[in-house]
Every structure is written in C-alpha cells, then in structure tokens.
Coordinates of C-alpha atoms and ligand atoms in Angstrom, one line a residue:
X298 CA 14.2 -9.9 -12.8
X299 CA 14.4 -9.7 -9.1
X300 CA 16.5 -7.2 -9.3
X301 CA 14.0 -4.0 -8.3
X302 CA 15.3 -3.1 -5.0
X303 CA 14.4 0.4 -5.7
X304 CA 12.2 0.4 -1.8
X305 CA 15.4 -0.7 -0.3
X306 CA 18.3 1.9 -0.2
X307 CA 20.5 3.7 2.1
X308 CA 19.7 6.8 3.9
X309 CA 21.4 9.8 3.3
X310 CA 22.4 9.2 -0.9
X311 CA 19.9 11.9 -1.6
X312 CA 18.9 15.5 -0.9
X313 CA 18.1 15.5 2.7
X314 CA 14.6 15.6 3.1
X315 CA 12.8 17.2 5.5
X316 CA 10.5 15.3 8.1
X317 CA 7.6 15.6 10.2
X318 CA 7.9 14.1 13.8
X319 CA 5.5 14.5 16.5
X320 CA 5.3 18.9 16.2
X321 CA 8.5 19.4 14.1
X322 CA 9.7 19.7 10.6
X323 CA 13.3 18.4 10.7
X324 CA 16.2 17.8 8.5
X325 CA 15.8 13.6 8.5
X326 CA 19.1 13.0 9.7
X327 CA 17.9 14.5 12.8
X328 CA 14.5 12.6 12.4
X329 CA 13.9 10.2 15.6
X330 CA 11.5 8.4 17.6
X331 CA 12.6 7.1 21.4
X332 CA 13.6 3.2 21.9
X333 CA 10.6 2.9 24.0
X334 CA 8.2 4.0 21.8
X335 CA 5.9 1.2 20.7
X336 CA 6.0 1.4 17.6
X337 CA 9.1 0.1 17.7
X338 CA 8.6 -2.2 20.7
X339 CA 5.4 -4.0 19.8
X340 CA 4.6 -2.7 16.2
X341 CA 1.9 -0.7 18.0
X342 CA 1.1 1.5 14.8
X343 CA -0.6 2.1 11.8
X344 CA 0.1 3.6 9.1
X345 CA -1.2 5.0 5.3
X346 CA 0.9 5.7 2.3
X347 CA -0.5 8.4 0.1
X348 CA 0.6 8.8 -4.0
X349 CA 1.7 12.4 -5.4
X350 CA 1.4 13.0 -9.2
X351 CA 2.4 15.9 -10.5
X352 CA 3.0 17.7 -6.5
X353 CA -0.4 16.4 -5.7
X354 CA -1.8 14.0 -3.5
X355 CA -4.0 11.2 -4.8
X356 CA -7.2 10.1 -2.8
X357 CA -5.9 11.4 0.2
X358 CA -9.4 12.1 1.9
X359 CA -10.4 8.1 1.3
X360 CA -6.3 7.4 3.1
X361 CA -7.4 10.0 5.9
X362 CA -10.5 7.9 6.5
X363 CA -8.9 4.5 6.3
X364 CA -6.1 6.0 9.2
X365 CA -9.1 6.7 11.1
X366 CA -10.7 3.4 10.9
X367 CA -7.1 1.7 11.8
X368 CA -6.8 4.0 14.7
X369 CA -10.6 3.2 15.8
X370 CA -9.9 -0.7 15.9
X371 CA -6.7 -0.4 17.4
X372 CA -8.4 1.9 20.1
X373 CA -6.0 4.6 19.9
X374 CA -6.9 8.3 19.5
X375 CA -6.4 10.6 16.5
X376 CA -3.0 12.7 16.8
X377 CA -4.7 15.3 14.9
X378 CA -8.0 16.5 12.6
X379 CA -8.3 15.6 9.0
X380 CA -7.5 19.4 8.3
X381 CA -4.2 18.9 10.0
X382 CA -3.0 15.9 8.0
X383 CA -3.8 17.5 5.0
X384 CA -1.9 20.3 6.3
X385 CA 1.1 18.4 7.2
X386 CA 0.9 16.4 3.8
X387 CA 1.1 19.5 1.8
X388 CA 3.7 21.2 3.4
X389 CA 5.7 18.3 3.2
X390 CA 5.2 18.0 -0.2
X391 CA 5.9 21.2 -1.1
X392 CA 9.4 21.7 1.0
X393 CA 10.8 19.1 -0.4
X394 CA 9.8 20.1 -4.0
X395 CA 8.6 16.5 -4.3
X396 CA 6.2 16.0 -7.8
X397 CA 6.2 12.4 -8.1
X398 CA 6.0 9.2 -5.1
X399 CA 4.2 9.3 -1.8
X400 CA 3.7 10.8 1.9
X401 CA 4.2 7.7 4.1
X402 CA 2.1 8.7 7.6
X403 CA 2.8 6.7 10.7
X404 CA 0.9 6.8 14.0
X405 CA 1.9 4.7 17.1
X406 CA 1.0 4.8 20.5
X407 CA 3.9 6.6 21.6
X408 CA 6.5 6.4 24.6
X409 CA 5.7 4.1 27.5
X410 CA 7.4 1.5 30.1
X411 CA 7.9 -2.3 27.9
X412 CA 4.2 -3.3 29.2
X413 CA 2.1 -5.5 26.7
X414 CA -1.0 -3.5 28.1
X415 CA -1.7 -0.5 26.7
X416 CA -0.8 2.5 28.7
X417 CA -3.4 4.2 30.0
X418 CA -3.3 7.5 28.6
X419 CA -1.0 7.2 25.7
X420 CA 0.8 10.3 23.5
X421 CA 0.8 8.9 19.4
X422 CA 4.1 9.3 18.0
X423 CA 3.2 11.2 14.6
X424 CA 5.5 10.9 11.6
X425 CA 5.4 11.7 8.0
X426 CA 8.1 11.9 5.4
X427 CA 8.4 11.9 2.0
X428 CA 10.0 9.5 -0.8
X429 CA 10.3 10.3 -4.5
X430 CA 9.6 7.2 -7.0
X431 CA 8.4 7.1 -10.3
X432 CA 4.9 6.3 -10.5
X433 CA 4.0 6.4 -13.8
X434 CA 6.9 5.7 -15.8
X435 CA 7.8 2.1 -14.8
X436 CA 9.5 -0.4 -16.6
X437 CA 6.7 -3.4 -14.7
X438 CA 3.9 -1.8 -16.2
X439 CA 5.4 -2.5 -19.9
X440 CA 7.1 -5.8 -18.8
X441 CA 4.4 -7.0 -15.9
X442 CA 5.5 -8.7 -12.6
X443 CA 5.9 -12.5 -12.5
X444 CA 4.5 -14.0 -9.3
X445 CA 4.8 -16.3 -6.6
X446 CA 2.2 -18.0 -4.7
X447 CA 2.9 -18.5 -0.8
X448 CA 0.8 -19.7 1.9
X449 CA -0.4 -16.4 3.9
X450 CA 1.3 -16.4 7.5
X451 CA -0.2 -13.4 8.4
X452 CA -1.9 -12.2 11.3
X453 CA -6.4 -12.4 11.0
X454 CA -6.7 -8.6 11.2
X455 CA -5.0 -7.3 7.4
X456 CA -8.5 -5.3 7.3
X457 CA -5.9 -3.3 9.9
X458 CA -3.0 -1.0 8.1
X459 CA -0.4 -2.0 10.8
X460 CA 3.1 -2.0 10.3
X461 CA 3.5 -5.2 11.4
X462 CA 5.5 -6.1 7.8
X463 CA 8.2 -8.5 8.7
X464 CA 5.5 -11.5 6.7
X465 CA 5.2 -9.5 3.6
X466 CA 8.9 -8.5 3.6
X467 CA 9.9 -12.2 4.1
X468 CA 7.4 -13.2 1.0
X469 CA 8.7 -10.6 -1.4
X470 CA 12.6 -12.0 -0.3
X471 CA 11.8 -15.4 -1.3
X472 CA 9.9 -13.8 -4.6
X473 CA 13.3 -12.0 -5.2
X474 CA 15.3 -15.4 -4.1
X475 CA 13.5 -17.4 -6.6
X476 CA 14.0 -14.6 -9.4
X477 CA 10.5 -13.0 -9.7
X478 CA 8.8 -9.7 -8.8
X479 CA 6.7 -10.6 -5.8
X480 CA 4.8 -13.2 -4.0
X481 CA 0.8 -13.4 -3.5
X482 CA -0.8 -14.7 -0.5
X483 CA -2.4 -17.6 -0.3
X484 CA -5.0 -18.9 2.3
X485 CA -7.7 -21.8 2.2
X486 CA -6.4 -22.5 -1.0
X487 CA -7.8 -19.0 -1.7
X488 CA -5.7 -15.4 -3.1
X489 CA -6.2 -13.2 -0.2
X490 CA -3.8 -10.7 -2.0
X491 CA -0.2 -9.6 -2.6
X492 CA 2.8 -8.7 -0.2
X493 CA 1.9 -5.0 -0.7
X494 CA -1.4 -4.8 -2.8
X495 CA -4.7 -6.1 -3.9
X496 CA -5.1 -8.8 -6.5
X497 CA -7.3 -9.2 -9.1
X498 CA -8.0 -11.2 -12.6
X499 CA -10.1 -10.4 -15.7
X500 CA -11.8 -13.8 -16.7
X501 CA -11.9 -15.1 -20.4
X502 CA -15.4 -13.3 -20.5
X503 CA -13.9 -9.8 -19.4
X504 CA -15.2 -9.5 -16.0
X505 CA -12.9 -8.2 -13.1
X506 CA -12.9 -10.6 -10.1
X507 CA -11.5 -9.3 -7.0
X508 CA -11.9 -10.8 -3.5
X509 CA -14.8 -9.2 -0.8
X510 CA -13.7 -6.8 1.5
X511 CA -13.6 -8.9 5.2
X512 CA -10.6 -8.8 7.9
X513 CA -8.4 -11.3 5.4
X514 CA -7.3 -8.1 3.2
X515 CA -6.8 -4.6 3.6
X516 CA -9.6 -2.3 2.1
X517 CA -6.7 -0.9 -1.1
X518 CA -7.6 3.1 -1.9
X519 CA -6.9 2.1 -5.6
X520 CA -8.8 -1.1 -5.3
X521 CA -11.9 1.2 -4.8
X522 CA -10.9 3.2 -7.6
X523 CA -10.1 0.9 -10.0
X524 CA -13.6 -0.6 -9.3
X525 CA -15.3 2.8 -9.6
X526 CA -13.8 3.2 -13.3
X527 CA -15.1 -0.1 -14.3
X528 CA -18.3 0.2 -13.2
X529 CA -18.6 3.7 -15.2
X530 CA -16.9 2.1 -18.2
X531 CA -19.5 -1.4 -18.0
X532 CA -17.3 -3.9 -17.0
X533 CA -18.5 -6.7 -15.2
X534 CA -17.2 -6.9 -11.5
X535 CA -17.5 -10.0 -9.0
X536 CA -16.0 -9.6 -5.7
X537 CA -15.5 -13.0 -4.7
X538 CA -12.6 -15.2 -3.6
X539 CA -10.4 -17.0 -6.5
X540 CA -7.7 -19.6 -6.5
X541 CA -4.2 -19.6 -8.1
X542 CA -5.7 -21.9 -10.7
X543 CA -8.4 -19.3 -11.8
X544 CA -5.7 -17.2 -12.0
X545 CA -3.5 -19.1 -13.6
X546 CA -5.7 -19.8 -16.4
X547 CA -7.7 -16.1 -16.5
X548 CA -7.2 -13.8 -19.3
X549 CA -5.2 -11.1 -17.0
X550 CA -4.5 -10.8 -13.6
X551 CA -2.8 -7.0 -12.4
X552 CA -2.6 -6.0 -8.8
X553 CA -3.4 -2.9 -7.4
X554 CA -1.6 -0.2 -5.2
X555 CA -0.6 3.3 -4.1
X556 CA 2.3 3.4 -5.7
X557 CA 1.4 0.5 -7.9
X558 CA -1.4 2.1 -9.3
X559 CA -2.5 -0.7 -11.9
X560 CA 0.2 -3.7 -12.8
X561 CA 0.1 -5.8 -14.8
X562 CA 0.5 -9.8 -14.0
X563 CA 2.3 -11.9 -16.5
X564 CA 3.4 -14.9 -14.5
X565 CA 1.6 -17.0 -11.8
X566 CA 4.4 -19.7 -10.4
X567 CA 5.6 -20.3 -13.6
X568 CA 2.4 -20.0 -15.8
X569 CA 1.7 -17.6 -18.4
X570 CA -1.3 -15.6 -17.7
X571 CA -3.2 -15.2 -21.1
X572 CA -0.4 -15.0 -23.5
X573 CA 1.9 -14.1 -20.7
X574 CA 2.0 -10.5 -22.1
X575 CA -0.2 -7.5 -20.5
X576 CA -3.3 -7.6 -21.8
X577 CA -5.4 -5.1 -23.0
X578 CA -8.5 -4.2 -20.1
X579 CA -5.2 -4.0 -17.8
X580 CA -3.3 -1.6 -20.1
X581 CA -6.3 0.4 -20.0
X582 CA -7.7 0.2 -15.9
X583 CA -4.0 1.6 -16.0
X584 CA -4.2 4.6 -18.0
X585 CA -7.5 5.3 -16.8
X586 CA -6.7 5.2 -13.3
X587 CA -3.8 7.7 -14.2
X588 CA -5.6 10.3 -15.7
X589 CA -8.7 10.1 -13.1
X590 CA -5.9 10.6 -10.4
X591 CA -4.4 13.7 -12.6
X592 CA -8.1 15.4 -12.6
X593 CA -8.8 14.3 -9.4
X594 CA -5.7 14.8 -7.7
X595 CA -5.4 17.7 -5.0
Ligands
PDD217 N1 0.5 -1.1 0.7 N2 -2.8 -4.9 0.6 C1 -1.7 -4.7 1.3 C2 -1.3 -5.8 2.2 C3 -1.0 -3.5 1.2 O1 0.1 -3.3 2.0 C4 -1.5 -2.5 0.3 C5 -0.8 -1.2 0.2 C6 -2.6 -2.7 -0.4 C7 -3.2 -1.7 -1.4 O2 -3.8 -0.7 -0.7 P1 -3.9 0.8 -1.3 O3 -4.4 0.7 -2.7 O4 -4.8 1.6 -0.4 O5 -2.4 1.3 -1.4 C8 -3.3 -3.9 -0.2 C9 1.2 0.2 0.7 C10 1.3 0.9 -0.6 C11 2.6 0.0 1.3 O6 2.7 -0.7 2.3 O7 3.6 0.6 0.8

C-alpha cells in the first residue's frame, strides 16, 4: 500500500496531448500560462474535474454549474457560455482519442501586476487538458483504501473548488508516509471529508450518513448522485456530521469522487471497518453509480 502514485508522473512519458489555453488547442509541451498570472501567484482559480467513460463525459452540466457558482463567489466572470465548455470538453476529448479519465478545467483571473487586490478589469486564464486513468477497473475498489484521520487545516471556504491544494496534497503525503491510501479531514472532532472526495458510512442499520452541505466541504458531483440512486433504491439517508468513531465502528464507510466514483473504506487509523472487507451496499452504490453514468453519460 502507499504505493499508488498513479496522479504523480512526469510530463512528456506519453502521447503528447493536446491542450486548451486561453483560445488555442496546443501540443502540451507548448502549453503555458505567464509567471504573473494569478493563478500561479495567489492561487486565484478555480477549477472542476469532469469523468469520461467510454469517450463520454459524466455529469458535466451539474460540473458546468458548480464552475459557475465558484466563479460567482470568487467574483470573477465566466470565460465563456456553458455551450462553449461543452464545446471545448468534447473536442478535447475527441482529439486525443481519450475513452476513459477526466477533462481537468481551470479558470484564474489571469495576468496582472503582484497586487493582492483584484485587478480591476481582469482577463481569466482558461485551460483544459486531458488525462487518461482507469476509472472503472481499479485494484482499490476490490481491495478498499485504508485511511488516516488528520485534523483539517484548511481554509473555511472548501464549499469553493479552488486550487488552493497544497493542505490536501500534504495530508495524502503523510497517508502515503505512514503506508495507507489517504487521509480524511477532521474538524471539531467531526469528518468534514477526504483529501480529494466526500466521505460517507452505512450504519449497522443500513442507512447512508453523509455530512450537510455548508462551506466546510465541497458540494461532490458524485456525492449528489450517489444520493440520488439511494433514494430511488430505498435506502435510508441522513446528512449529518459523524465522527471517526462512528466510522470506525459503522458497517462501511466508501468515499466518493470524480474519478473515485464509489470506494470502498476498509481501514479507519488502524480499525477495521465492518469486517475490514468491502461490504456489500458499497459494492453495489458502486456498480450502480457506473452503469447510471454509462446511460447517462454524454
Ligand atoms: N476532487 N471534496 C474535495 C475536497 C474534492 O477535491 C473533491 C473532488 C470532492 C468530490 O467532488 P466530486 O464528486 O464533484 O468530484 C470532494 C477532484 C476530483 C480533484 O481534485 O481531482
């Protein structure tokens, strides 16, 4: 374990891809954004990350409205229409012949003077690019991930997709450092959720719990779904805070994710969850939430 460093890599091992920035479709070696954007200055972006199964894109209208929400509270203007994301999104897709992983989007508010006010009349830096992963053939859905609990030093605005990362990068290197799969925030002696994904448990009497939606997590796209299915299917759902202990001694816990999709939790620092296998009503939010996406998938 610890081992998956399958979001790391070096650039340039693969295919090139091509890129979207700011008008252009690009080789990505010839992919760049100025030192004085502020994006890279101040983290002054957002950003959505959108699944493609089988060369389509999963729930990217719900992603398209999320990116507008982010933009709204950050109080930086759209770079383009929902019919032009799409747009971009597909064609991405499609020239670089990619079937299975995501469309990572990123907006910032573009090139300006180091000033920590805004400029005035700012031009967002748009880019897109492609990755391929496997989705739905992963060896953590059959074995489950094996967490660690961390107190949550993040900013009060995760409600916010911002690319401000550093915290949740730093949590899932001490997860690795300590030999397990990743690390779940912890606040008020409350989950808030993982490094890169919601997190939920099914208690002994088979109902979901997942925390409310409120600035201390980010509103997942799969979370939604996954709640969706198990209202149609008659689970039970509470959305309300839990603590590592209720976790620890639920009968599954799984976290959710765009390129997540449903995984299963096995480990909470050092206790089994249920019989530290995945568990059924996990194994099946899984599968369900697959084959939705394939039928719902555009
Ligand atoms: N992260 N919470 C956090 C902090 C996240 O970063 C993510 C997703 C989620 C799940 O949201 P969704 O179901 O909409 O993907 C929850 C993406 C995948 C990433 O940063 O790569």
């Amino acid at each position: 374990m610890g081992k998956d460093r399958r979001d790391g890599g070096r650039l340039g091992a693969g295919v090139s891809r091509v890129v979207y920035v700011n008008g252009a479709f690009v080789p990505e070696a010839e992919a760049c954004v100025s030192v004085f954007d502020r994006g890279f200055l101040f983290a002054d972006a957002v950003y959505e990350v959108t699944s493609v199964l089988d060369g389509r894109l999963i729930d990217l209208p719900a992603h398209l409205a999320r990116l507008d929400r982010s933009l709204r509270e950050i109080g930086l203007p759209r770079p383009a229409t929902d019919a032009e994301l799409e747009e971009l999104h597909r064609r991405l897709v499609r020239e670089n012949g990619l079937t299975e992983g995501l469309v990572y989007l990123q907006v910032t508010r573009g090139v300006a003077e180091r000033n920590f006010l805004y400029p005035p009349d700012p031009r967002p830096t748009l880019v897109l690019f492609t990755q391929a992963l496997p989705l739905v053939d992963r060896p953590e859905a059959r074995a489950g991930l094996r967490i660690v609990t961390l107190d949550d030093p993040r900013w009060a605005r995760r409600d916010i997709k911002t690319v401000q990362l550093l915290s949740a990068s730093m949590a899932k290197e001490i997860a690795h450092a300590r030999g397990k799969d990743d690390a779940w925030f912890v606040e008020d002696g409350l989950v808030t959720e993982g490094t890169a994904s919601n997190a939920h448990l099914v208690s002994r009497d088979g109902t979901i719990v997942t925390r409310d939606l409120s600035s201390a997590i980010l509103a997942g796209i799969t979370r939604a779904a996954i709640l969706a299915h198990a209202a149609e299917a008659g689970v039970a759902v509470e959305e309300r805070p839990f603590t590592v202990a209720e976790a620890q001694s639920a009968a599954e816990a799984f976290v959710t994710g765009a390129t997540a999709f449903v995984l299963p939790v096995v480990e909470i620092d050092g206790a089994p969850i249920g019989d530290g296998r995945p568990g059924p009503t996990v194994r099946r939010l899984r599968a369900r939430y697959i084959e939705e996406s394939r039928r719902r998938s555009v």
